[in-house]
JSON list of C-alpha atoms in Angstrom, two decimals:
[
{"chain": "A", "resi": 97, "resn": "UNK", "atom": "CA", "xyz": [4.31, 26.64, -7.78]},
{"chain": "A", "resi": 98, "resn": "UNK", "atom": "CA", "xyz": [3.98, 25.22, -11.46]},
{"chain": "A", "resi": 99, "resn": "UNK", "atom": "CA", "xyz": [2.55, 21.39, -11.74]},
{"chain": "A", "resi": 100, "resn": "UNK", "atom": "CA", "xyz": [4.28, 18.82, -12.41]},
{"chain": "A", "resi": 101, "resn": "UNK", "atom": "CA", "xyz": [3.22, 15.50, -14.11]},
{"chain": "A", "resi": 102, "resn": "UNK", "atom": "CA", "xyz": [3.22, 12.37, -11.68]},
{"chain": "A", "resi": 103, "resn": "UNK", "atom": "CA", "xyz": [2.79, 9.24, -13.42]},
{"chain": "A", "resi": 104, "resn": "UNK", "atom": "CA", "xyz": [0.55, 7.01, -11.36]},
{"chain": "A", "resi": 105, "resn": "UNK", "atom": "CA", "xyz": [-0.18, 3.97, -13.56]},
{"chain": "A", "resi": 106, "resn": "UNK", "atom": "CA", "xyz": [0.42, 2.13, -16.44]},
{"chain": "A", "resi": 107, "resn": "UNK", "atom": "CA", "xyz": [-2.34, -0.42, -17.66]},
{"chain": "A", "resi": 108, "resn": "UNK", "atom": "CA", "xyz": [-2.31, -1.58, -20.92]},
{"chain": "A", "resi": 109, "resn": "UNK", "atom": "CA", "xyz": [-3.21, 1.06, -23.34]},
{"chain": "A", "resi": 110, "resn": "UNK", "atom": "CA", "xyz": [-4.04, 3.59, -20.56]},
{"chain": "A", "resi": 111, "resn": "UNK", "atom": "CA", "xyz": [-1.34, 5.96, -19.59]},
{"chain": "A", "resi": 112, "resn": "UNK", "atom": "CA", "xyz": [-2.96, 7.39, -15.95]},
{"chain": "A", "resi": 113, "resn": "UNK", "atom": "CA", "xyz": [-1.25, 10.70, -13.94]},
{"chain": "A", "resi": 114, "resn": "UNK", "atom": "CA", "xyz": [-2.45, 13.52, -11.38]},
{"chain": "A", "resi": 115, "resn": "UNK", "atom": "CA", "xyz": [-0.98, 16.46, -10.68]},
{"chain": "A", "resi": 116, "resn": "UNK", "atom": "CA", "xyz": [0.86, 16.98, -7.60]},
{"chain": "A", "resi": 117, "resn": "UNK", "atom": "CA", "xyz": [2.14, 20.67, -6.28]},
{"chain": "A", "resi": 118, "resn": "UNK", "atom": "CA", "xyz": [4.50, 19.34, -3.81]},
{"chain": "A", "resi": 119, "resn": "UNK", "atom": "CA", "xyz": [2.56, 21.17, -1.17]},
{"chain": "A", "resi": 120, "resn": "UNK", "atom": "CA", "xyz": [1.48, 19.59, 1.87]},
{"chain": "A", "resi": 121, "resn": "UNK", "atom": "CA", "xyz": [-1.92, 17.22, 2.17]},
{"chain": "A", "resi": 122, "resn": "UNK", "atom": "CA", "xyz": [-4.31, 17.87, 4.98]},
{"chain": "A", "resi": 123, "resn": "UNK", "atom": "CA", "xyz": [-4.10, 14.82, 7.23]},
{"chain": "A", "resi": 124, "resn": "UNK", "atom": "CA", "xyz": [-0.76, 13.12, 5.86]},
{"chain": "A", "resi": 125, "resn": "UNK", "atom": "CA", "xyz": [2.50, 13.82, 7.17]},
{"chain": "A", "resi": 126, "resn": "UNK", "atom": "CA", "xyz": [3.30, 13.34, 11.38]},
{"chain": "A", "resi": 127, "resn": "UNK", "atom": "CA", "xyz": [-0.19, 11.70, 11.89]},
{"chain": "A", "resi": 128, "resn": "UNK", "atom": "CA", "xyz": [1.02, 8.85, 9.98]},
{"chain": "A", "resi": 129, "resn": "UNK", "atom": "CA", "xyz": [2.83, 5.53, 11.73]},
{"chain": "A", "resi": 130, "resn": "UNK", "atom": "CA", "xyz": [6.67, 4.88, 10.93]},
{"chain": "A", "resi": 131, "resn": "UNK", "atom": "CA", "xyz": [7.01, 2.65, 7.21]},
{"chain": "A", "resi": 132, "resn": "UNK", "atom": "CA", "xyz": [5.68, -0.82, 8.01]},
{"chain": "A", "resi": 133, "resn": "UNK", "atom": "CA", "xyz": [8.76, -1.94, 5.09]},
{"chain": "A", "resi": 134, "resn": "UNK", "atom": "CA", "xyz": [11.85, -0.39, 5.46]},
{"chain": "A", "resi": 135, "resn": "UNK", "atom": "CA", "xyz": [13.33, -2.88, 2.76]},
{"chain": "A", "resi": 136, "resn": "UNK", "atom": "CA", "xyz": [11.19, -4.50, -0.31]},
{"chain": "A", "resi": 137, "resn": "UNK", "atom": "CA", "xyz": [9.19, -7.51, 2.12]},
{"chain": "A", "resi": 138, "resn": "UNK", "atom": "CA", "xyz": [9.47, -10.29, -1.23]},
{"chain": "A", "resi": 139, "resn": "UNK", "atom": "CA", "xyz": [11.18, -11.47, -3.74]},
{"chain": "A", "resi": 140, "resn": "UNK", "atom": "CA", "xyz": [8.86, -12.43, -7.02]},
{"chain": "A", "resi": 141, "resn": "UNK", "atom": "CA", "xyz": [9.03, -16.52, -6.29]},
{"chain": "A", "resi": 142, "resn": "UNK", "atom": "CA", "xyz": [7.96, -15.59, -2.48]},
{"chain": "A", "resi": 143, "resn": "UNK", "atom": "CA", "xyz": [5.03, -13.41, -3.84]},
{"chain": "A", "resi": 144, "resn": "UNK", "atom": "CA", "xyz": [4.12, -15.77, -6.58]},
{"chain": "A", "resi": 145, "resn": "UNK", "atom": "CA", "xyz": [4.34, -18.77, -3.82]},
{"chain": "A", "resi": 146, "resn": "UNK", "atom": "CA", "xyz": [2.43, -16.73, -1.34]},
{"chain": "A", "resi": 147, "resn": "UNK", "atom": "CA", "xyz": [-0.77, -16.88, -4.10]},
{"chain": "A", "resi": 148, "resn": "UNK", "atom": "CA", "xyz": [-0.37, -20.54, -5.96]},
{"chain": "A", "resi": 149, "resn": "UNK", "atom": "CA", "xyz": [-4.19, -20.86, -5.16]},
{"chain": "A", "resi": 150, "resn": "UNK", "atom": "CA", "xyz": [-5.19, -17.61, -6.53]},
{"chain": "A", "resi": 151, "resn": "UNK", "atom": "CA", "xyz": [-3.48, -18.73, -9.64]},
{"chain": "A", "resi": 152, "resn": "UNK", "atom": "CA", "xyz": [-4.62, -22.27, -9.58]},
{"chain": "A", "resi": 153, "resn": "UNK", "atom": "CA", "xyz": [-8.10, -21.40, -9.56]},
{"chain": "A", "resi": 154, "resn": "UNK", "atom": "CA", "xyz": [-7.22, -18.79, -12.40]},
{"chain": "A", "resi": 155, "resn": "UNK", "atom": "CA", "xyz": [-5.32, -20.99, -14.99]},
{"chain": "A", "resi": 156, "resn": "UNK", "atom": "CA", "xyz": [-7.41, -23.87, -14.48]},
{"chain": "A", "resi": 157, "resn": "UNK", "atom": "CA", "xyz": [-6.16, -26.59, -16.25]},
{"chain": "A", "resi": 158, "resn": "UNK", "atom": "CA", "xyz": [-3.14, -24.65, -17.80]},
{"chain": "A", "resi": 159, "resn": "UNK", "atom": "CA", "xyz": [-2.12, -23.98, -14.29]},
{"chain": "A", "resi": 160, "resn": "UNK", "atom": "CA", "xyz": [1.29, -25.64, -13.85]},
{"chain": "A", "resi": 161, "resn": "UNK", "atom": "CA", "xyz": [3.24, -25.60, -10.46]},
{"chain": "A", "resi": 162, "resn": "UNK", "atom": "CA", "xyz": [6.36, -25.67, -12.18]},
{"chain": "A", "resi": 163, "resn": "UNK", "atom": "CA", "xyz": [6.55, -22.44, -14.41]},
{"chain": "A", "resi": 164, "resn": "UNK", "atom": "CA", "xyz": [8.84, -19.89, -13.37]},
{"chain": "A", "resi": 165, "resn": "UNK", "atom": "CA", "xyz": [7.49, -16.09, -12.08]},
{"chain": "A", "resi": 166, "resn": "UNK", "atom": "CA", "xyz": [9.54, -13.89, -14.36]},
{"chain": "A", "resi": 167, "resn": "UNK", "atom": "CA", "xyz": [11.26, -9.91, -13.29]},
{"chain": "A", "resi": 168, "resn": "UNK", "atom": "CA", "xyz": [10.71, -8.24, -16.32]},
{"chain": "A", "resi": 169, "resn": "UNK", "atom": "CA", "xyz": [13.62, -5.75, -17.43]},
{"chain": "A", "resi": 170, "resn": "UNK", "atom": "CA", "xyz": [12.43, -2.46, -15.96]},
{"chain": "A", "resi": 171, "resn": "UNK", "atom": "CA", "xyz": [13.16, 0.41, -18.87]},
{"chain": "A", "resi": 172, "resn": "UNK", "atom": "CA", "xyz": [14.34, 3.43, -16.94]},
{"chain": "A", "resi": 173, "resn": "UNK", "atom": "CA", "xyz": [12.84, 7.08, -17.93]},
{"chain": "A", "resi": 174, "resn": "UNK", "atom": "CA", "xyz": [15.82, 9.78, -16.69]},
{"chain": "A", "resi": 175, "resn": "UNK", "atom": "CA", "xyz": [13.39, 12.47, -16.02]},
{"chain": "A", "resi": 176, "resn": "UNK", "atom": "CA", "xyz": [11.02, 10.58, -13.91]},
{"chain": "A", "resi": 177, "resn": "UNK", "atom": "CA", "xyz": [13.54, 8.47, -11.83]},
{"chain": "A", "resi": 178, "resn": "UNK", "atom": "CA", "xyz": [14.94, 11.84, -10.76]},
{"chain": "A", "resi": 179, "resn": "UNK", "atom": "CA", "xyz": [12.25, 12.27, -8.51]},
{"chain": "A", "resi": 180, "resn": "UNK", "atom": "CA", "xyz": [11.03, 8.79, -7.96]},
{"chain": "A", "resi": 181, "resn": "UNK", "atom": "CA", "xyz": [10.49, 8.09, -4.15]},
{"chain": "A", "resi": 182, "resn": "UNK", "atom": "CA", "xyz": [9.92, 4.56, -4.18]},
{"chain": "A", "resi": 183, "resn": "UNK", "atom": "CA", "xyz": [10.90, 1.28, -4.97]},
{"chain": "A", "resi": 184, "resn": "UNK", "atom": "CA", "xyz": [9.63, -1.29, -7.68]},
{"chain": "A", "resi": 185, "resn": "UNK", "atom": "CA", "xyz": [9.40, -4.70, -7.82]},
{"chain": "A", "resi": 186, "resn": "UNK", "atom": "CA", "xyz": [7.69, -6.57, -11.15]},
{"chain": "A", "resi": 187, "resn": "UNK", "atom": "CA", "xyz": [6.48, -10.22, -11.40]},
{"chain": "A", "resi": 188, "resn": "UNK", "atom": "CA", "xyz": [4.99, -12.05, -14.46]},
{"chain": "A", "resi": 189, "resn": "UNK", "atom": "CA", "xyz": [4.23, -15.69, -14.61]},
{"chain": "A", "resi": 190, "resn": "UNK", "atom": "CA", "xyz": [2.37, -16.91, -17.54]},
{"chain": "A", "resi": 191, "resn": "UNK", "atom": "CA", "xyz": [0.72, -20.19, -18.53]},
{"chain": "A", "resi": 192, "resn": "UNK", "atom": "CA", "xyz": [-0.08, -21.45, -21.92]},
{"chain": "A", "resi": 193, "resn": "UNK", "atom": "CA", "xyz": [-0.63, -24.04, -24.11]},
{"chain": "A", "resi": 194, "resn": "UNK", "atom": "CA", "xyz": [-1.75, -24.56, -27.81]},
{"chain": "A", "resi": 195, "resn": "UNK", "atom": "CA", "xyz": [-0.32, -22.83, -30.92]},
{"chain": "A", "resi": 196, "resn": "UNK", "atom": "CA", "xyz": [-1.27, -19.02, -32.40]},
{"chain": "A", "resi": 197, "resn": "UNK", "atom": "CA", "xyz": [-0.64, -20.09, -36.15]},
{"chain": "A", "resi": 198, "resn": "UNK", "atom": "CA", "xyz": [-3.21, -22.68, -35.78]},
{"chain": "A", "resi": 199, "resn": "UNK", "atom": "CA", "xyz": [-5.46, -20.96, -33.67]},
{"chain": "A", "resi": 200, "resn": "UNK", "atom": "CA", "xyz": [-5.00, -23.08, -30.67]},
{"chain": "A", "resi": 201, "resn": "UNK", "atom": "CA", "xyz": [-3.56, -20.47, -28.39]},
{"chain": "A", "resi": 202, "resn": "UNK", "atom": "CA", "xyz": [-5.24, -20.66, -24.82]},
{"chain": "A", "resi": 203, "resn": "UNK", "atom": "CA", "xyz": [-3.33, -18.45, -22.07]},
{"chain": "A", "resi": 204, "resn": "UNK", "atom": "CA", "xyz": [-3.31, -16.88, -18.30]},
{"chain": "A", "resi": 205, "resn": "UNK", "atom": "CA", "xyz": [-0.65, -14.27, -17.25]},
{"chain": "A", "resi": 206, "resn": "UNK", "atom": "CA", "xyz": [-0.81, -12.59, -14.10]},
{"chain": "A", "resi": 207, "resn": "UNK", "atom": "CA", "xyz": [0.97, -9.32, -12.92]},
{"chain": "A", "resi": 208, "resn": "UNK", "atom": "CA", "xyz": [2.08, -8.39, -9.69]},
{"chain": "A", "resi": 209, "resn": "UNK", "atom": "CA", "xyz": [3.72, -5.12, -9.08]},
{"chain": "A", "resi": 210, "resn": "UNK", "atom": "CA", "xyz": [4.61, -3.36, -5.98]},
{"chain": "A", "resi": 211, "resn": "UNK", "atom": "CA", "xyz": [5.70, 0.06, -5.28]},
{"chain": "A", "resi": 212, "resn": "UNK", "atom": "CA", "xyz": [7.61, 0.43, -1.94]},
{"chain": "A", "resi": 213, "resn": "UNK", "atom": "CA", "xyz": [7.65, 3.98, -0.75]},
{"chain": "A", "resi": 214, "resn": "UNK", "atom": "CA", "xyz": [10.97, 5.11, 1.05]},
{"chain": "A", "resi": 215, "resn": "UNK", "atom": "CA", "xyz": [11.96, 7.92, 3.44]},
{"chain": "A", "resi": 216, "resn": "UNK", "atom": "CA", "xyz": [13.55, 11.01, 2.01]},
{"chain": "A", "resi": 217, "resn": "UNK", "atom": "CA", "xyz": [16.79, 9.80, 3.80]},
{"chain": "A", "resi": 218, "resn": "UNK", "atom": "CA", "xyz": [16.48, 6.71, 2.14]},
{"chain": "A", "resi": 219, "resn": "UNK", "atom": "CA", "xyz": [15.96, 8.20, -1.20]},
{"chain": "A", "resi": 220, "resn": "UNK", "atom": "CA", "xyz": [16.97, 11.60, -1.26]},
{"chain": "A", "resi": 221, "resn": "UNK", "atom": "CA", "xyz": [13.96, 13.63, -1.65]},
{"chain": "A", "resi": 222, "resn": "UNK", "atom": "CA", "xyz": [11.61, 16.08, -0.50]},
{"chain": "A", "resi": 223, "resn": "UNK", "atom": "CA", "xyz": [8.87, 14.01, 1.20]},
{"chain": "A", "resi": 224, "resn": "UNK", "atom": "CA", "xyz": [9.07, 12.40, 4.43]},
{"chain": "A", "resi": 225, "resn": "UNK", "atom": "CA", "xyz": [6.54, 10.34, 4.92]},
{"chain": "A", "resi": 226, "resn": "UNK", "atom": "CA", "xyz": [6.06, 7.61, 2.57]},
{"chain": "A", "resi": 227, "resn": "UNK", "atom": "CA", "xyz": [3.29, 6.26, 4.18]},
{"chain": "A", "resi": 228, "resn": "UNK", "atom": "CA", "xyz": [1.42, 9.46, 3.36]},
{"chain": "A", "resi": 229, "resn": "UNK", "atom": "CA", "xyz": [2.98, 9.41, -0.37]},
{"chain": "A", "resi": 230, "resn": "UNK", "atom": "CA", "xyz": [1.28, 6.10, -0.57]},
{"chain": "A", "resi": 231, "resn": "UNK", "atom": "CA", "xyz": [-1.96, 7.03, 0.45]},
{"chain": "A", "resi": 232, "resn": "UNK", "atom": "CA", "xyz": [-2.16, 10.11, -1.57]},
{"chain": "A", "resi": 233, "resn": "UNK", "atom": "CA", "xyz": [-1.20, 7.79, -4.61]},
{"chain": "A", "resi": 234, "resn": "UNK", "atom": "CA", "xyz": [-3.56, 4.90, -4.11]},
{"chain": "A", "resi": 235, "resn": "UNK", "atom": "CA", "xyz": [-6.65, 7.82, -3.88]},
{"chain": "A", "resi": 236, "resn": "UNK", "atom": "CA", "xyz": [-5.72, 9.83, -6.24]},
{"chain": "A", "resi": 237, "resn": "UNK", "atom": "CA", "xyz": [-5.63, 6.31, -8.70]},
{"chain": "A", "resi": 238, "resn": "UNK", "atom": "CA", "xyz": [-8.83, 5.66, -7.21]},
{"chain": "A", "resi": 239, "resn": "UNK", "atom": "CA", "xyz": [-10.87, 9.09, -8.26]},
{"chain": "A", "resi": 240, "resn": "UNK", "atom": "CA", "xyz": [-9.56, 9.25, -11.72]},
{"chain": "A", "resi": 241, "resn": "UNK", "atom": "CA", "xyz": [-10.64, 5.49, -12.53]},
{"chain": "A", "resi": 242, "resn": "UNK", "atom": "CA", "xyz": [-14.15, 4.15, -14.23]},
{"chain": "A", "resi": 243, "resn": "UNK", "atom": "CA", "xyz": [-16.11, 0.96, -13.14]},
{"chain": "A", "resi": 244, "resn": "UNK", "atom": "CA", "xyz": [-14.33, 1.00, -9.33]},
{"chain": "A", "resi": 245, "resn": "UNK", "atom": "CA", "xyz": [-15.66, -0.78, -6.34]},
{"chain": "A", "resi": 246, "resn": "UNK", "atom": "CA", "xyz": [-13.91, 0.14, -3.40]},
{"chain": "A", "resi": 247, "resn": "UNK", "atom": "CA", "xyz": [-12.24, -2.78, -0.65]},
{"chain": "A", "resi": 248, "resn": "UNK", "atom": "CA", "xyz": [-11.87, -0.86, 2.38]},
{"chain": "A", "resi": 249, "resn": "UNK", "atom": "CA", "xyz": [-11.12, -4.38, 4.10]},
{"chain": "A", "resi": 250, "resn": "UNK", "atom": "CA", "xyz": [-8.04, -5.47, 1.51]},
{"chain": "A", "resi": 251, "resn": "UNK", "atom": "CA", "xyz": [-5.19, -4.67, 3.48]},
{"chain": "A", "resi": 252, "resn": "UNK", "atom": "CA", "xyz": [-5.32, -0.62, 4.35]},
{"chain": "A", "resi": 253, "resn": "UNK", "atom": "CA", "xyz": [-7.52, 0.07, 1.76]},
{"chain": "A", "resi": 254, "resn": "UNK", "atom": "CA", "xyz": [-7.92, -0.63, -2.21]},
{"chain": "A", "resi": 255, "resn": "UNK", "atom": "CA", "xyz": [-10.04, -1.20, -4.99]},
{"chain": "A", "resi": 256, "resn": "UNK", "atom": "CA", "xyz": [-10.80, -2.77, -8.02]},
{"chain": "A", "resi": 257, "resn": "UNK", "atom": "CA", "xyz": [-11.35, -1.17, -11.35]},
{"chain": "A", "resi": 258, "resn": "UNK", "atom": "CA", "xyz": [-11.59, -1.83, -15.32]},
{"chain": "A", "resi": 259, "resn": "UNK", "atom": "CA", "xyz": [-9.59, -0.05, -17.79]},
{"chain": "A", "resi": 260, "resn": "UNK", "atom": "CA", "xyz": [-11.98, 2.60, -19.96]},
{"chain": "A", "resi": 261, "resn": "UNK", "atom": "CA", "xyz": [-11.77, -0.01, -23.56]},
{"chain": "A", "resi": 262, "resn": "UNK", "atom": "CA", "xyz": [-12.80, -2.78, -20.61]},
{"chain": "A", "resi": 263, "resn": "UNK", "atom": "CA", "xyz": [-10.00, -5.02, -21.79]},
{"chain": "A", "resi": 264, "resn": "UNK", "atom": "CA", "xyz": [-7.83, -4.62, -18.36]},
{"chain": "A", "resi": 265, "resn": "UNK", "atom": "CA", "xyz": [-8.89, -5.27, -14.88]},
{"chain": "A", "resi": 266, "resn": "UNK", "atom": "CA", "xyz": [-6.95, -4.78, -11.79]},
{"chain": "A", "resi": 267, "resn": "UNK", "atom": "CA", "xyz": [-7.12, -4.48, -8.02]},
{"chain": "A", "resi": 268, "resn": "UNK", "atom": "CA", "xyz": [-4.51, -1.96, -6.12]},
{"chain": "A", "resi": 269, "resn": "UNK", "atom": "CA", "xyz": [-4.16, -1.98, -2.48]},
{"chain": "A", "resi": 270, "resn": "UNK", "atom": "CA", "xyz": [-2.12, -0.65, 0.44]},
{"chain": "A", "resi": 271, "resn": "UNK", "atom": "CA", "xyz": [-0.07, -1.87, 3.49]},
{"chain": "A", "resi": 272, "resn": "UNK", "atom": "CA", "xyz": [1.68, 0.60, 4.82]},
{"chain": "A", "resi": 273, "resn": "UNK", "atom": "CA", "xyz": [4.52, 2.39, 2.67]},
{"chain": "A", "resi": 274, "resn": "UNK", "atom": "CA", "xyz": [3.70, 0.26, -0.31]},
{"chain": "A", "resi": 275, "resn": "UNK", "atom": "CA", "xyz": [1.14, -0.11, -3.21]},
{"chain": "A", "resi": 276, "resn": "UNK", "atom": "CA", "xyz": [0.60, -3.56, -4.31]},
{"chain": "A", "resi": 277, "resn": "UNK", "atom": "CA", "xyz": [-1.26, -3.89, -7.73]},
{"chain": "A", "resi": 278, "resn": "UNK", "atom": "CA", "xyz": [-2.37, -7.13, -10.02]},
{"chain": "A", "resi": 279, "resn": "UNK", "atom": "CA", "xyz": [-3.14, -7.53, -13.52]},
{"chain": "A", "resi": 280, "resn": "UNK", "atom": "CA", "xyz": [-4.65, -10.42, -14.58]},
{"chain": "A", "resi": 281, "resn": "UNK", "atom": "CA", "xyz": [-5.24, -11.30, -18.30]},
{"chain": "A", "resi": 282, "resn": "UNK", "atom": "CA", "xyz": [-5.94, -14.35, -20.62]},
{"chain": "A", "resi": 283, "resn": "UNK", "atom": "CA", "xyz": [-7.65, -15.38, -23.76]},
{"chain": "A", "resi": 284, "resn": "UNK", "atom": "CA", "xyz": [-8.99, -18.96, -24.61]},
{"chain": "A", "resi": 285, "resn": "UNK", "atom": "CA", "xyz": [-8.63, -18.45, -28.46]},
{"chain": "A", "resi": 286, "resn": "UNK", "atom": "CA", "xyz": [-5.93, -15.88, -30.11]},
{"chain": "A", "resi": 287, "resn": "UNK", "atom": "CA", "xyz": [-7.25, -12.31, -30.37]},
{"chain": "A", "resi": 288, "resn": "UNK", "atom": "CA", "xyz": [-10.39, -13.30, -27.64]},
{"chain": "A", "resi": 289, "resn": "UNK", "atom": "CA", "xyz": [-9.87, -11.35, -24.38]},
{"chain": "A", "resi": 290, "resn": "UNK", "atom": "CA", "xyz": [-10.74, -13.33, -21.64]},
{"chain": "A", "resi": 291, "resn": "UNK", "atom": "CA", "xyz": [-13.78, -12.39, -20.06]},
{"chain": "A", "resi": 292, "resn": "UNK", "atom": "CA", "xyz": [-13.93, -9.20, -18.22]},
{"chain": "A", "resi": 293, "resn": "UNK", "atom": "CA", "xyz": [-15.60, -10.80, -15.44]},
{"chain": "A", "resi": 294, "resn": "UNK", "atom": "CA", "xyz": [-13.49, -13.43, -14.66]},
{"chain": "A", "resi": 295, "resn": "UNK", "atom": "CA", "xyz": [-10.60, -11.06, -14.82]},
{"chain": "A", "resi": 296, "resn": "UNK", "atom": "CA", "xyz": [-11.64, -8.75, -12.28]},
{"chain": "A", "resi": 297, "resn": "UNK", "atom": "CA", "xyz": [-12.50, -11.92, -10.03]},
{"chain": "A", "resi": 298, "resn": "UNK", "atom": "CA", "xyz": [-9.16, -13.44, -10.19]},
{"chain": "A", "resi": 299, "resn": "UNK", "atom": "CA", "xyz": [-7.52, -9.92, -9.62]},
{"chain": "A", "resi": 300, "resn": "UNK", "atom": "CA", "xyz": [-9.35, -9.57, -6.22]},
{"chain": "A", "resi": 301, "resn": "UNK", "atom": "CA", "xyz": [-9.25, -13.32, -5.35]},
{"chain": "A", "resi": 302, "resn": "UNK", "atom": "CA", "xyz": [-4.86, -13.38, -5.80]},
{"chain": "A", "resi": 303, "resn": "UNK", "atom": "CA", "xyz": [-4.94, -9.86, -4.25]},
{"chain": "A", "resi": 304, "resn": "UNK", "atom": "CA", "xyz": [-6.39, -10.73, -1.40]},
{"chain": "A", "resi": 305, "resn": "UNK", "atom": "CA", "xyz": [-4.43, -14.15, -0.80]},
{"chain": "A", "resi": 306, "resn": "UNK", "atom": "CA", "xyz": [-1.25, -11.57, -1.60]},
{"chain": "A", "resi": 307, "resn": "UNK", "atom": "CA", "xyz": [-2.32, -9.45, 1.23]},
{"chain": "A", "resi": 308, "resn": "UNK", "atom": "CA", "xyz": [-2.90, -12.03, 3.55]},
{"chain": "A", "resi": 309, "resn": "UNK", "atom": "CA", "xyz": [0.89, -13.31, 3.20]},
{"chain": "A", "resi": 310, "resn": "UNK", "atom": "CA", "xyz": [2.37, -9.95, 3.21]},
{"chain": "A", "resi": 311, "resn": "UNK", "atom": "CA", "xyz": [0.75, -8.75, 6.19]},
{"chain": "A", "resi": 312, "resn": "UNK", "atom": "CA", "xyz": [2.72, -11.40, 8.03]},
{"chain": "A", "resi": 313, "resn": "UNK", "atom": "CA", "xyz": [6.01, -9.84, 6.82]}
]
C-alpha cells in the first residue's frame, strides 16, 4: 500500500507529519473503551474559564479577566479534510499592553487546540476506533519531537516538548478520543521571545488545570 502524508502538527515554523499505511496497529482497535466525547466537551470561553489561574499566573500583571478567548478562522485544505477523522476546536486569548513603534510592546498569548476524534459512522471513514487514532497520533508526535519530557500522569498520557529553533513550547495530552494541545508564547520587549523556560512552565501548568476540568465532562 503506498504512504500517505498525515499531518500531525503545526507549531510555529515547524511543519510535523508521520506516515501512516492505513494498516492495522498492534494493540489499538477492540481493546480500546467506547469514545469518552461523542460531541466536542467545550466551547473556547468554557476552556479558557476552566484555566483563568493558569493564565493569571502566566500574564502576570497584563493578565486581565475581561479579554475575550478568540476562534480563529480555520483555513480549510481540500485534500486533507477529505480524510480528516476528527474534529477541531481553536482558542486564542491574548494580553498586551505598550506600543511596538516605541518599543514598549509587552505580550502573553496562549493557544488551546483540541482535536476530537470521531467514529467512522460519525465521520465517514475507514477507522473505527478513534480512541486508538488518538493514541497512535499523540505517540507518533511524541517520537518525532526534540527536548520531550514525558507526563504519563496528565490526563491519559502526554508530554511536553520545544520546537527544534527553541522559540515554541508546548504540552499535548490525551483523554480519551481527543488530543488537547497548548501553546504558550510572549515577549516583554518587541522582537524578545519570552523565555523558553517560562514557556514550557506555563504550557504544563494551564494544561494540567485544562485536564483537570475536562475530565469532569
Amino acid at each position: 500500500m503506498t504512504p500517505h502524508r498525515r499531518p500531525i502538527v503545526r507549531l510555529g515554523p515547524v511543519v510535523l507529519t508521520v506516515f501512516a499505511t492505513g494498516c492495522s496497529v498492534v494493540g489499538l482497535g477492540a481493546d480500546y473503551p467506547e469514545p469518552r466525547y461523542s460531541a466536542m466537551p467545550v466551547t473556547c470561553a468554557q476552556a479558557i474559564d476552566s484555566v483563568r489561574g493558569g493564565l493569571a499566573a502566566f500574564a502576570g500583571p497584563l493578565y486581565d479577566p475581561a479579554v475575550a478567548v478568540r476562534q480563529p478562522e480555520q483555513v480549510g485544505d481540500p485534500e486533507w479534510d477529505s480524510y480528516r477523522d476528527y474534529e477541531q476546536l481553536v482558542c486564542e486569548i491574548d494580553y498586551r499592553t505598550g506600543d511596538p513603534g516605541d518599543g514598549t510592546l509587552t505580550w502573553r498569548q496562549v493557544k488551546l487546540s483540541f482535536d476530537r476524534y470521531e467514529t467512522a459512522a460519525q465521520r465517514g471513514t475507514r477507522r473505527a476506533d478513534p480512541v486508538g487514532e488518538a493514541t497512535e497520533r499523540l505517540a507518533g508526535t511524541e517520537r518525532v519531537q526534540d527536548n520531550t519530557q514525558h507526563f504519563a500522569d496528565l490526563g491519559d498520557g502526554g508530554f511536553a516538548w520545544d520546537s527544534f529553533d527553541r522559540k515554541s513550547a508546548a504540552v499535548m495530552f490525551r483523554l480519551g478520543n481527543m488530543l488537547v494541545m497548548v501553546i504558550p508564547s510572549g515577549a516583554d520587549a518587541p522582537g524578545v521571545p519570552l523565555e523558553l523556560t517560562a514557556r514550557r512552565t506555563a504550557a504544563e501548568s494551564i494544561a494540567r488545570e485544562l485536564a483537570a476540568g475536562l475530565a469532569q465532562r
